[in-house]
mmCIF file of C-alpha atoms in Angstrom:
data_model
loop_
_atom_site.group_PDB
_atom_site.id
_atom_site.type_symbol
_atom_site.label_atom_id
_atom_site.label_comp_id
_atom_site.label_asym_id
_atom_site.label_seq_id
_atom_site.Cartn_x
_atom_site.Cartn_y
_atom_site.Cartn_z
ATOM 1 C CA MET A 276 -69.432 18.094 -49.313
ATOM 2 C CA GLU A 277 -67.949 14.637 -49.410
ATOM 3 C CA ALA A 278 -67.364 12.982 -52.750
ATOM 4 C CA TYR A 279 -70.226 11.139 -54.400
ATOM 5 C CA GLY A 280 -73.163 12.775 -52.636
ATOM 6 C CA GLY A 281 -72.164 12.384 -49.003
ATOM 7 C CA ARG A 282 -73.842 14.376 -46.268
ATOM 8 C CA ARG A 283 -72.808 17.942 -45.668
ATOM 9 C CA GLY A 284 -71.001 18.794 -42.488
ATOM 10 C CA GLN A 285 -72.072 21.516 -40.090
ATOM 11 C CA ALA A 286 -69.444 23.933 -41.399
ATOM 12 C CA GLU A 287 -70.701 23.542 -44.975
ATOM 13 C CA ARG A 288 -74.313 24.064 -43.906
ATOM 14 C CA ASP A 289 -73.288 27.157 -41.957
ATOM 15 C CA ALA A 290 -71.373 28.515 -44.950
ATOM 16 C CA ILE A 291 -74.376 28.011 -47.198
ATOM 17 C CA THR A 292 -76.667 29.712 -44.674
ATOM 18 C CA VAL A 293 -74.345 32.700 -44.388
ATOM 19 C CA GLU A 294 -74.046 32.964 -48.160
ATOM 20 C CA ILE A 295 -77.822 32.892 -48.621
ATOM 21 C CA GLY A 296 -78.205 35.601 -45.986
ATOM 22 C CA TYR A 297 -75.553 37.721 -47.677
ATOM 23 C CA ALA A 298 -77.198 37.245 -51.067
ATOM 24 C CA LEU A 299 -80.611 38.308 -49.755
ATOM 25 C CA CYS A 300 -79.350 41.301 -47.767
ATOM 26 C CA SER A 301 -77.094 42.647 -50.501
ATOM 27 C CA ALA A 302 -79.830 42.146 -53.106
ATOM 28 C CA ALA A 303 -82.392 43.945 -50.942
ATOM 29 C CA PHE A 304 -79.998 46.856 -50.376
ATOM 30 C CA ALA A 305 -79.189 47.155 -54.086
ATOM 31 C CA ALA A 306 -82.880 46.977 -55.007
ATOM 32 C CA VAL A 307 -83.803 49.712 -52.522
ATOM 33 C CA VAL A 308 -81.027 51.977 -53.801
ATOM 34 C CA LEU A 309 -82.088 51.423 -57.421
ATOM 35 C CA PHE A 310 -85.755 52.025 -56.593
ATOM 36 C CA GLY A 311 -84.821 55.238 -54.798
ATOM 37 C CA ALA A 312 -82.758 56.423 -57.740
ATOM 38 C CA VAL A 313 -85.458 55.686 -60.326
ATOM 39 C CA ALA A 314 -88.667 56.427 -58.413
ATOM 40 C CA GLY A 315 -87.282 58.901 -55.883
ATOM 41 C CA PRO A 316 -87.861 62.007 -57.965
ATOM 42 C CA ALA A 317 -91.504 61.009 -58.462
ATOM 43 C CA LEU A 318 -91.915 60.660 -54.715
ATOM 44 C CA ILE A 319 -90.140 63.904 -53.837
ATOM 45 C CA PHE A 320 -91.156 66.314 -56.599
ATOM 46 C CA ALA A 321 -94.541 67.129 -58.078
ATOM 47 C CA LEU A 322 -94.368 65.517 -61.513
ATOM 48 C CA PRO A 323 -97.136 65.046 -64.069
ATOM 49 C CA ASP A 324 -99.303 62.006 -63.260
ATOM 50 C CA THR A 325 -98.128 60.010 -66.290
ATOM 51 C CA MET A 326 -94.484 60.621 -65.523
ATOM 52 C CA GLU A 327 -95.008 59.742 -61.869
ATOM 53 C CA GLN A 328 -96.707 56.430 -62.708
ATOM 54 C CA VAL A 329 -94.058 55.485 -65.272
ATOM 55 C CA SER A 330 -91.272 56.304 -62.835
ATOM 56 C CA LEU A 331 -92.823 54.286 -59.993
ATOM 57 C CA ARG A 332 -93.548 51.258 -62.165
ATOM 58 C CA ALA A 333 -90.115 51.342 -63.769
ATOM 59 C CA GLY A 334 -88.537 51.547 -60.320
ATOM 60 C CA LEU A 335 -90.528 48.554 -59.079
ATOM 61 C CA VAL A 336 -89.769 46.417 -62.126
ATOM 62 C CA LEU A 337 -86.073 47.279 -62.203
ATOM 63 C CA ALA A 338 -85.708 46.737 -58.457
ATOM 64 C CA ALA A 339 -87.343 43.300 -58.686
ATOM 65 C CA VAL A 340 -85.142 42.279 -61.605
ATOM 66 C CA LEU A 341 -82.003 43.528 -59.867
ATOM 67 C CA PHE A 342 -82.955 41.645 -56.691
ATOM 68 C CA ALA A 343 -83.355 38.357 -58.559
ATOM 69 C CA VAL A 344 -80.188 38.802 -60.618
ATOM 70 C CA ARG A 345 -78.126 39.691 -57.546
ATOM 71 C CA VAL A 346 -79.329 36.697 -55.520
ATOM 72 C CA VAL A 347 -78.690 34.274 -58.377
ATOM 73 C CA SER A 348 -75.266 35.710 -59.210
ATOM 74 C CA VAL A 349 -74.054 35.569 -55.593
ATOM 75 C CA LEU A 350 -75.260 32.002 -55.094
ATOM 76 C CA VAL A 351 -73.874 30.761 -58.418
ATOM 77 C CA ARG A 352 -70.506 32.369 -57.674
ATOM 78 C CA PHE A 353 -70.483 30.717 -54.238
ATOM 79 C CA ARG A 354 -71.250 27.331 -55.747
ATOM 80 C CA GLN A 355 -68.471 27.674 -58.321
ATOM 81 C CA THR A 356 -65.726 28.572 -55.877
ATOM 82 C CA SER A 357 -63.613 25.614 -54.997
ATOM 83 C CA GLN A 358 -63.027 25.614 -51.282
ATOM 84 C CA PRO A 359 -60.427 23.376 -49.687
ATOM 85 C CA SER A 360 -61.793 20.770 -47.303
ATOM 86 C CA GLN A 361 -59.147 21.598 -44.735
ATOM 87 C CA PRO A 362 -57.663 25.004 -43.965
ATOM 88 C CA GLY A 363 -54.266 25.538 -45.520
ATOM 89 C CA ARG A 364 -54.660 22.747 -48.047
ATOM 90 C CA THR A 365 -55.408 23.868 -51.536
ATOM 91 C CA ARG A 366 -54.869 20.685 -53.519
ATOM 92 C CA PRO A 367 -56.804 17.434 -53.066
ATOM 93 C CA ASP A 368 -53.580 15.394 -52.926
ATOM 94 C CA SER A 369 -51.812 17.560 -50.341
#
C-alpha cells in the first residue's frame, strides 16, 4: 500500500485475497482434525449417553475456537510482515 493511505494495487489485493483463502482453508482443516480427534470416539464407539454428549459438545466448541484463533493469527501475521514494494529491494532507500 502506498504511504499515507493510498489505494492498493492489484498485486496487494491479490495477496490479501490469497492470504484470506489460506487462513480460512487451513483453519477449516485444523478444526475438522480437532473435532475428529475429540468427538471421533463418540461417533465410532458406543459410549454412555452423557459421555457422548460431552465429547460432541467439547469437539464443537474446541473446533470453533481453534478456527477463529487460526484465522486471526494467520491474518495478523500477514499484516505484520514487512514486504518490499519491489522484488529484490528490502530497504525503503535502496
